[in-house]
Tab-separated table of C-alpha atoms in Angstrom:
chain	number	residue	atom	x	y	z
A	255	MET	CA	39.264	-147.306	-82.776
A	256	SER	CA	35.878	-148.914	-81.797
A	257	ASN	CA	34.311	-148.631	-78.266
A	258	GLY	CA	35.014	-150.944	-75.239
A	259	ILE	CA	34.161	-152.505	-72.131
A	260	SER	CA	36.051	-152.632	-68.712
A	261	ILE	CA	37.028	-155.479	-66.671
A	262	TYR	CA	38.293	-155.583	-63.202
A	263	LEU	CA	39.781	-158.859	-61.707
A	264	GLY	CA	39.308	-159.303	-57.902
A	265	LEU	CA	36.424	-156.931	-57.409
A	266	ASP	CA	32.710	-157.164	-58.097
A	267	ASN	CA	32.354	-159.841	-60.879
A	268	HIS	CA	32.805	-163.506	-60.751
A	269	LEU	CA	35.118	-164.853	-63.618
A	270	ASP	CA	32.257	-166.313	-65.450
A	271	GLU	CA	30.637	-163.041	-65.643
A	272	ASN	CA	33.513	-161.519	-67.123
A	273	ILE	CA	33.998	-164.233	-69.601
A	274	GLU	CA	30.137	-163.918	-70.547
A	275	LEU	CA	30.525	-160.002	-70.657
A	276	ILE	CA	33.747	-160.529	-73.157
A	277	LYS	CA	31.549	-162.844	-75.377
A	278	LYS	CA	28.557	-160.569	-75.567
A	279	ALA	CA	30.816	-157.267	-76.113
A	280	ALA	CA	32.211	-159.402	-79.125
A	281	ASN	CA	28.918	-160.467	-80.549
A	282	ALA	CA	27.970	-156.830	-80.522
A	283	GLY	CA	31.100	-155.539	-82.355
A	284	ILE	CA	33.007	-154.582	-79.602
A	285	LYS	CA	36.627	-154.448	-80.180
A	286	ARG	CA	38.294	-153.303	-76.979
A	287	ILE	CA	38.822	-154.279	-73.242
A	288	PHE	CA	40.103	-152.062	-70.385
A	289	THR	CA	41.544	-153.374	-67.376
A	290	SER	CA	43.559	-152.303	-64.392
A	291	LEU	CA	46.330	-154.283	-62.882
A	292	HIS	CA	46.714	-151.979	-59.814
A	293	ILE	CA	43.267	-151.166	-58.105
A	294	PRO	CA	43.914	-151.041	-54.236
A	295	GLU	CA	40.660	-152.739	-53.503
A	296	ALA	CA	41.242	-155.798	-55.774
A	297	ASP	CA	42.019	-158.967	-54.353
A	298	ALA	CA	45.622	-159.456	-55.786
A	299	GLU	CA	45.859	-163.265	-55.610
A	300	VAL	CA	42.290	-163.435	-57.545
A	301	LEU	CA	43.513	-161.258	-60.052
A	302	LYS	CA	46.786	-163.231	-60.745
A	303	ALA	CA	44.570	-166.266	-60.996
A	304	GLU	CA	41.951	-165.121	-63.378
A	305	LEU	CA	44.194	-162.947	-65.689
A	306	LYS	CA	45.132	-165.461	-68.150
A	307	LYS	CA	41.761	-166.904	-68.331
A	308	ILE	CA	40.594	-163.441	-69.224
A	309	LEU	CA	43.491	-162.630	-71.785
A	310	ALA	CA	42.620	-165.970	-73.306
A	311	ALA	CA	38.934	-165.058	-73.691
A	312	ALA	CA	40.104	-161.840	-75.358
A	313	LYS	CA	42.312	-163.451	-77.812
A	314	GLU	CA	39.502	-165.985	-78.636
A	315	TYR	CA	37.253	-163.378	-79.322
A	316	ASN	CA	39.861	-161.083	-81.163
A	317	MET	CA	39.595	-158.057	-78.805
A	318	ASP	CA	42.415	-155.712	-77.929
A	319	VAL	CA	43.075	-155.467	-74.337
A	320	ILE	CA	44.266	-152.094	-72.781
A	321	SER	CA	45.752	-152.237	-69.046
A	322	ASP	CA	46.293	-149.572	-66.684
A	323	ILE	CA	49.655	-150.313	-65.206
A	324	SER	CA	52.208	-148.879	-62.476
A	325	PRO	CA	55.041	-150.273	-60.546
A	326	ARG	CA	52.722	-151.864	-58.104
A	327	ALA	CA	51.345	-153.938	-61.068
A	328	MET	CA	54.791	-155.568	-61.323
A	329	LYS	CA	54.774	-156.604	-58.009
A	330	ILE	CA	51.308	-157.941	-58.159
A	331	LEU	CA	52.131	-159.994	-61.513
A	332	GLY	CA	55.267	-161.043	-59.976
A	333	PHE	CA	57.491	-159.683	-62.475
A	334	ALA	CA	61.058	-159.010	-61.780
A	335	GLY	CA	61.395	-155.237	-63.255
A	336	PHE	CA	59.552	-153.766	-66.221
A	337	SER	CA	59.915	-155.059	-69.745
A	338	LEU	CA	57.378	-154.814	-72.639
A	339	ASN	CA	58.115	-158.436	-73.542
A	340	HIS	CA	56.141	-159.607	-70.289
A	341	PHE	CA	53.073	-157.704	-71.680
A	342	SER	CA	53.599	-158.763	-75.277
A	343	GLN	CA	53.729	-162.414	-74.055
A	344	LEU	CA	50.653	-162.093	-71.769
A	345	GLY	CA	48.772	-160.711	-74.985
A	346	ILE	CA	48.316	-157.048	-73.723
A	347	GLU	CA	48.526	-154.819	-76.676
A	348	THR	CA	48.100	-151.465	-75.220
A	349	LEU	CA	49.699	-150.065	-71.766
A	350	ARG	CA	47.997	-146.906	-70.047
A	351	LEU	CA	50.868	-145.673	-68.082
A	352	ASP	CA	49.905	-144.569	-64.575
A	353	ASP	CA	52.531	-143.103	-62.161
A	354	GLY	CA	55.892	-144.179	-62.080
A	355	PHE	CA	57.148	-143.689	-65.600
A	356	THR	CA	59.459	-141.127	-66.742
A	357	PHE	CA	59.625	-138.744	-70.043
A	358	ASP	CA	62.225	-140.816	-71.263
A	359	ASP	CA	60.464	-144.121	-70.389
A	360	ILE	CA	57.566	-143.051	-72.572
A	361	ILE	CA	60.161	-142.095	-75.408
A	362	THR	CA	62.027	-145.504	-75.151
A	363	MET	CA	58.951	-147.613	-74.868
A	364	SER	CA	57.315	-145.983	-77.896
A	365	ASN	CA	59.816	-147.051	-80.235
A	366	ASN	CA	59.191	-150.890	-79.737
A	367	ASP	CA	58.869	-153.327	-82.516
A	368	LEU	CA	56.317	-155.447	-80.478
A	369	GLY	CA	53.027	-153.577	-81.868
A	370	ILE	CA	52.629	-152.295	-78.227
A	371	LYS	CA	50.761	-148.986	-77.901
A	372	LEU	CA	51.073	-146.657	-75.247
A	373	GLN	CA	48.267	-144.420	-73.604
A	374	LEU	CA	48.772	-141.208	-71.835
A	375	ASN	CA	46.497	-139.656	-69.375
A	376	ALA	CA	44.442	-137.203	-71.872
A	377	SER	CA	43.238	-135.305	-68.601
A	378	THR	CA	46.651	-133.861	-67.854
A	379	ILE	CA	48.592	-133.594	-71.107
A	380	THR	CA	49.775	-130.406	-72.215
A	381	LYS	CA	50.798	-128.960	-75.519
A	382	ASP	CA	54.338	-128.405	-74.334
A	383	PHE	CA	54.454	-131.969	-73.255
A	384	LEU	CA	53.363	-133.114	-76.801
A	385	GLU	CA	55.778	-131.120	-78.659
A	386	ASN	CA	58.828	-132.193	-76.421
A	387	LEU	CA	57.713	-135.966	-77.159
A	388	LYS	CA	57.557	-135.041	-80.744
A	389	GLU	CA	61.073	-133.516	-80.961
A	390	ALA	CA	62.586	-136.142	-78.600
A	391	GLY	CA	62.156	-138.833	-81.200
A	392	THR	CA	59.112	-140.513	-79.793
A	393	ASP	CA	57.229	-142.733	-82.299
A	394	MET	CA	53.754	-140.745	-82.090
A	395	SER	CA	51.939	-143.526	-84.108
A	396	ASN	CA	52.196	-145.609	-80.846
A	397	ILE	CA	50.784	-143.120	-78.636
A	398	GLU	CA	47.318	-142.886	-77.612
A	399	ALA	CA	45.407	-141.008	-74.793
A	400	MET	CA	42.673	-141.586	-72.445
A	401	HIS	CA	41.059	-139.870	-70.167
A	402	ASN	CA	40.317	-140.784	-66.544
A	403	PHE	CA	37.197	-141.792	-64.891
A	404	PHE	CA	36.338	-140.679	-61.628
A	405	PRO	CA	34.673	-142.854	-58.914
A	406	ARG	CA	33.825	-139.969	-56.457
A	407	GLU	CA	30.653	-137.706	-57.256
A	408	ASN	CA	31.511	-134.052	-58.030
A	409	THR	CA	34.926	-134.991	-59.232
A	410	GLY	CA	34.274	-135.687	-62.789
A	411	LEU	CA	35.722	-133.269	-65.322
A	412	SER	CA	33.595	-130.474	-67.317
A	413	GLU	CA	32.493	-131.013	-70.643
A	414	GLU	CA	34.400	-127.865	-71.998
A	415	PHE	CA	37.746	-129.251	-70.514
A	416	VAL	CA	37.422	-132.264	-72.203
A	417	TYR	CA	36.502	-131.053	-75.271
A	418	LYS	CA	39.445	-128.892	-75.281
A	419	LYS	CA	41.803	-131.384	-74.471
A	420	THR	CA	40.539	-133.753	-77.091
A	421	ARG	CA	41.020	-131.168	-79.778
A	422	LEU	CA	44.543	-130.497	-78.523
A	423	LEU	CA	45.496	-134.409	-78.953
A	424	HIS	CA	43.750	-134.557	-82.122
A	425	GLU	CA	46.138	-131.942	-83.566
A	426	TYR	CA	49.013	-134.418	-82.920
A	427	ASP	CA	46.870	-137.193	-84.618
A	428	ILE	CA	46.307	-138.717	-81.210
A	429	LYS	CA	43.392	-140.986	-80.857
A	430	VAL	CA	41.397	-140.221	-77.449
A	431	SER	CA	39.346	-142.481	-75.261
A	432	ALA	CA	37.090	-141.806	-72.076
A	433	PHE	CA	34.531	-143.318	-69.916
A	434	ILE	CA	30.739	-143.280	-69.200
A	435	PRO	CA	29.077	-145.098	-66.512
A	436	SER	CA	26.643	-147.996	-66.375
A	437	PHE	CA	24.288	-148.296	-63.283
A	438	ASN	CA	23.590	-151.777	-63.871
A	439	ARG	CA	26.219	-152.560	-61.547
A	440	PRO	CA	28.406	-149.838	-60.288
A	441	ARG	CA	31.626	-150.660	-59.428
A	442	SER	CA	32.715	-151.037	-55.838
A	443	PRO	CA	33.776	-149.236	-53.568
A	444	ILE	CA	31.855	-146.116	-54.006
A	445	PHE	CA	29.150	-147.279	-56.053
A	446	ALA	CA	28.482	-143.806	-57.994
A	447	GLY	CA	29.607	-144.935	-61.691
A	448	LEU	CA	32.662	-144.527	-63.416
A	449	PRO	CA	32.529	-141.486	-65.718
A	450	THR	CA	34.773	-139.044	-67.135
A	451	LEU	CA	32.360	-136.186	-67.202
A	452	GLU	CA	30.493	-135.341	-64.111
A	453	LEU	CA	27.317	-134.518	-65.880
A	454	HIS	CA	27.058	-138.380	-67.098
A	455	ARG	CA	26.723	-139.241	-63.395
A	456	LYS	CA	22.922	-137.834	-63.789
A	457	THR	CA	22.223	-138.624	-67.794
A	458	SER	CA	21.450	-141.924	-69.651
A	459	PHE	CA	23.874	-144.317	-70.832
A	460	ASP	CA	22.463	-143.676	-74.596
A	461	PHE	CA	22.863	-140.102	-74.239
A	462	SER	CA	26.222	-140.082	-72.428
A	463	LEU	CA	27.657	-142.338	-75.089
A	464	ARG	CA	26.561	-140.105	-77.917
A	465	HIS	CA	27.499	-137.051	-76.142
A	466	LEU	CA	31.179	-138.138	-76.063
A	467	LEU	CA	31.179	-139.052	-79.721
A	468	ALA	CA	29.929	-135.496	-80.578
A	469	ILE	CA	32.685	-134.019	-78.419
A	470	GLY	CA	35.265	-136.096	-80.564
A	471	ILE	CA	36.026	-138.840	-78.445
A	472	ASP	CA	37.255	-141.790	-80.647
A	473	SER	CA	36.668	-144.648	-78.238
A	474	VAL	CA	34.241	-144.716	-75.401
A	475	PHE	CA	34.498	-147.428	-72.863
A	476	VAL	CA	31.723	-148.227	-70.149
A	477	GLY	CA	33.866	-147.578	-66.971
A	478	ASP	CA	31.556	-149.932	-64.616
A	479	SER	CA	31.998	-153.620	-64.850
A	480	LEU	CA	28.549	-155.185	-65.931
A	481	PRO	CA	26.472	-153.264	-68.111
A	482	ASN	CA	23.272	-154.480	-69.233
A	483	ASP	CA	22.369	-156.011	-72.683
A	484	LYS	CA	20.797	-152.972	-73.796
A	485	GLU	CA	23.835	-150.927	-73.161
A	486	ILE	CA	26.397	-153.450	-74.546
A	487	TRP	CA	24.124	-153.305	-77.757
A	488	LEU	CA	24.399	-149.482	-77.724
A	489	LEU	CA	28.194	-149.357	-77.423
A	490	GLY	CA	28.653	-151.715	-80.245
A	491	SER	CA	26.061	-150.087	-82.607
A	492	PHE	CA	27.645	-146.399	-82.106
A	493	SER	CA	31.486	-147.674	-82.743
A	494	ASP	CA	33.263	-146.120	-85.517
A	495	THR	CA	31.014	-143.261	-86.414
A	496	ASP	CA	32.048	-139.465	-87.027
A	497	ALA	CA	28.311	-138.367	-87.224
A	498	VAL	CA	26.648	-136.562	-84.467
A	499	LEU	CA	23.908	-138.724	-83.366
A	500	LEU	CA	20.582	-137.171	-81.926
A	501	ARG	CA	17.412	-138.614	-80.476
A	502	PRO	CA	14.563	-136.169	-81.153
A	503	ALA	CA	10.968	-136.659	-80.126
A	504	PRO	CA	8.753	-136.461	-83.318
A	505	TRP	CA	5.560	-134.318	-83.703
A	506	THR	CA	4.334	-136.156	-86.844
A	507	VAL	CA	3.401	-139.673	-87.806
A	508	ASP	CA	3.630	-138.797	-91.667
A	509	ASP	CA	5.560	-141.754	-92.955
A	510	ASP	CA	7.143	-139.692	-95.872
A	511	ILE	CA	8.558	-137.043	-93.324
A	512	ILE	CA	9.694	-139.435	-90.895
A	513	LYS	CA	11.638	-141.372	-93.859
A	514	LEU	CA	13.174	-137.937	-94.641
A	515	LEU	CA	14.354	-137.517	-91.079
A	516	LYS	CA	15.852	-140.666	-91.031
A	517	MET	CA	18.401	-139.855	-93.779
A	518	PRO	CA	21.790	-139.014	-93.129
A	519	PHE	CA	22.600	-134.952	-93.001
A	520	THR	CA	25.643	-132.739	-93.289
A	521	THR	CA	25.560	-129.003	-91.981
A	522	ARG	CA	25.952	-126.273	-94.686
A	523	PRO	CA	29.474	-124.822	-94.629
A	524	ASP	CA	28.027	-121.352	-94.382
A	525	GLU	CA	26.992	-120.945	-90.801
A	526	SER	CA	23.545	-119.167	-90.031
A	527	ARG	CA	22.935	-117.004	-86.923
A	528	ASP	CA	19.746	-118.676	-85.906
A	529	VAL	CA	19.378	-121.865	-87.302
A	530	ILE	CA	21.502	-125.155	-88.281
A	531	ARG	CA	20.811	-125.803	-92.096
A	532	THR	CA	21.731	-128.843	-93.905
A	533	GLN	CA	23.005	-129.467	-97.458
A	534	GLU	CA	20.740	-132.383	-98.450
A	535	SER	CA	17.384	-132.257	-97.312
A	536	ARG	CA	15.746	-130.029	-99.978
A	537	ARG	CA	17.110	-132.344	-102.385
A	538	TYR	CA	15.980	-135.577	-100.551
A	539	ALA	CA	12.523	-133.973	-100.583
A	540	LYS	CA	12.658	-133.399	-104.162
A	541	GLU	CA	13.981	-136.849	-105.107
A	542	SER	CA	11.209	-138.591	-103.098
A	543	ALA	CA	8.861	-136.234	-104.713
A	544	VAL	CA	7.245	-135.422	-101.285
A	545	SER	CA	4.505	-132.713	-100.717
A	546	ILE	CA	4.751	-131.222	-97.504
A	547	LYS	CA	1.528	-129.702	-96.216
A	548	PRO	CA	1.231	-127.134	-93.710
A	549	ASP	CA	1.177	-128.549	-90.253
A	550	ASN	CA	2.300	-127.664	-86.712
A	551	CYS	CA	3.150	-123.982	-87.722
A	552	GLY	CA	3.599	-122.460	-84.435
A	553	PRO	CA	6.413	-120.641	-82.499
A	554	ARG	CA	9.817	-122.444	-83.040
A	555	ASN	CA	11.742	-122.615	-79.639
A	556	ALA	CA	15.512	-123.596	-79.530
A	557	GLY	CA	16.005	-127.232	-80.403
A	558	TYR	CA	13.000	-127.742	-82.635
A	559	ILE	CA	13.505	-129.212	-85.951
A	560	THR	CA	11.354	-127.962	-88.694
A	561	LEU	CA	10.747	-128.524	-92.441
A	562	ASP	CA	9.667	-125.856	-94.761
A	563	ASN	CA	6.318	-126.943	-96.235
A	564	GLU	CA	4.832	-126.320	-99.873
A	565	ASN	CA	4.093	-122.708	-99.363
A	566	TYR	CA	7.851	-121.779	-99.174
A	567	GLY	CA	8.023	-122.646	-102.909
A	568	ARG	CA	11.461	-123.717	-103.994
A	569	TYR	CA	12.543	-124.229	-100.187
A	570	GLN	CA	10.183	-127.126	-99.489
A	571	GLY	CA	11.976	-129.788	-97.667
A	572	GLU	CA	14.518	-127.523	-95.930
A	573	LEU	CA	15.330	-128.861	-92.841
A	574	GLN	CA	16.661	-126.750	-89.843
A	575	ILE	CA	17.490	-127.145	-86.259
A	576	ILE	CA	16.527	-123.948	-84.496
A	577	LYS	CA	19.162	-122.309	-82.275
A	578	GLU	CA	17.214	-119.024	-81.022
A	579	PHE	CA	13.547	-118.412	-80.614
A	580	LEU	CA	11.595	-117.647	-84.077
A	581	PRO	CA	8.009	-116.662	-84.537
A	582	PRO	CA	5.402	-118.814	-86.391
A	583	ASP	CA	5.538	-119.000	-90.037
A	584	HIS	CA	2.788	-120.569	-91.849
A	585	ARG	CA	5.413	-121.651	-94.137
A	586	VAL	CA	7.472	-123.672	-91.506
A	587	ASN	CA	6.331	-126.965	-90.171
A	588	ILE	CA	7.729	-128.174	-86.647
A	589	VAL	CA	8.366	-131.907	-87.243
A	590	ALA	CA	10.294	-132.572	-84.063
A	591	SER	CA	11.832	-131.386	-80.834
A	592	LEU	CA	14.888	-132.017	-78.889
A	593	SER	CA	14.934	-132.470	-74.966
A	594	ASN	CA	17.490	-130.287	-72.923
A	595	ASP	CA	19.873	-133.064	-72.602
A	596	GLU	CA	19.862	-133.490	-76.527
A	597	LYS	CA	19.932	-129.529	-77.075
A	598	LEU	CA	23.670	-129.839	-75.519
A	599	LEU	CA	24.882	-131.470	-78.627
A	600	ILE	CA	23.925	-128.603	-80.796
A	601	LYS	CA	26.754	-127.003	-80.207
A	602	TYR	CA	28.811	-129.532	-82.170
A	603	LEU	CA	27.049	-129.428	-85.348
A	604	THR	CA	29.831	-127.196	-86.804
A	605	PRO	CA	29.899	-126.166	-90.309
A	606	GLY	CA	30.359	-129.499	-92.466
A	607	LYS	CA	29.638	-131.814	-89.521
A	608	ALA	CA	27.503	-135.070	-90.395
A	609	PHE	CA	24.770	-135.931	-88.205
A	610	LYS	CA	21.805	-138.273	-87.983
A	611	PHE	CA	18.260	-138.473	-86.212
A	612	ILE	CA	17.760	-141.772	-84.501
A	613	LEU	CA	13.920	-142.179	-84.397
C-alpha cells in the first residue's frame, strides 16, 4: 500500500485544482485517493457533476480510489438502492463503510468477485468483532481498515491508542491507513487540519508522516485537500517503507562520518538498557577503513547519536542512540542529536527494526 491524497468534491477546491493535484501526486509516486461522498457541507450538485471527471483522472493516472460511503451517498448519487456494481462501474475500488451497514452486509460484500475491497473504521474495531468476522466466512483478504480524521481541535486520537489498534489489526493481516494534516489549505468548515492523532495538529507535515509510519501505519493520507508541492513530494518519497525514518541534527561536518550515518541500519536483537545499538555500524566503519578521531566527547543526553572512536579499539564505529543520560567518555563521540519530537520515535526502534537517518 502506498500513501495517498484526499479530494473533497463540492467543497474548497475548484475542479481544475483537484485534477492538478491528482497529476502532481501521481508524478510523485502516490497511488491512492481518498474521497467522501457524504460530507454534510459539500454541494451535492457540484459533487455529482465533477465525480466522473475526478474518477476519469484517477483512472488515467492509475490511482486507486477509496470512497467513504453511507446511505446518504446513495441518495446524492441517485442510486436506487445499494449495489457494489454501481461503484465498480464508476471505477471506485475500495469502499470505506460508514454508518448504515450491518455485520451481515460486511460479510456479504467481502465475498465479491468485482475486486472491490472494504475499509472498516480502524478506530472503533475490536478483537471480538474481528474474530466474529473471520468465523462467519468473511473474505478477510478484502478487508482493510482506516482510522478517522478529526476536524475539531482536541478530538484527535492518542498515539498509544492508534498504536494498539494498528497492532491488533496487523494480527489479522489487515492493512491500516490514517491521516495527517496539511496547513497549506486546511479544509473547511473548521480549518484546523484533518489529523488522526491530535498531536499532529501542532507538528510538521514531515514529522507527522514519519511518525505514523513508525507506529506501523501502512498507508498515510494527507487529510486536507490541497497539500503543497513539498508535502506531495514527501508523501511520495516515504511510500512503501518499513524503516523508521529519523531526522537528526548533525554535530559534525566530517564527510566519512556523514556518509556512515546515511547508511541503512537495523537494531540489534538483544535490547540494551541504556542505548539502542545497531547490527551493521562497526562493519560499515571497518569496510570503509574510516579512522574516527576523538571529538565532541561530552555528556550524552537522551536522543544523542554517538560513534565510538579509535580509543575504543575493536568497538570503533559502534553507533548508538542514547536512551538515558550517560556521562562523558573520551572513547565516544557525539555525532548528531534528535529534537524532542524526533525522540518520540525512539520507542519504535524495537529489536530487529530497520531505520535510517535523513540528513
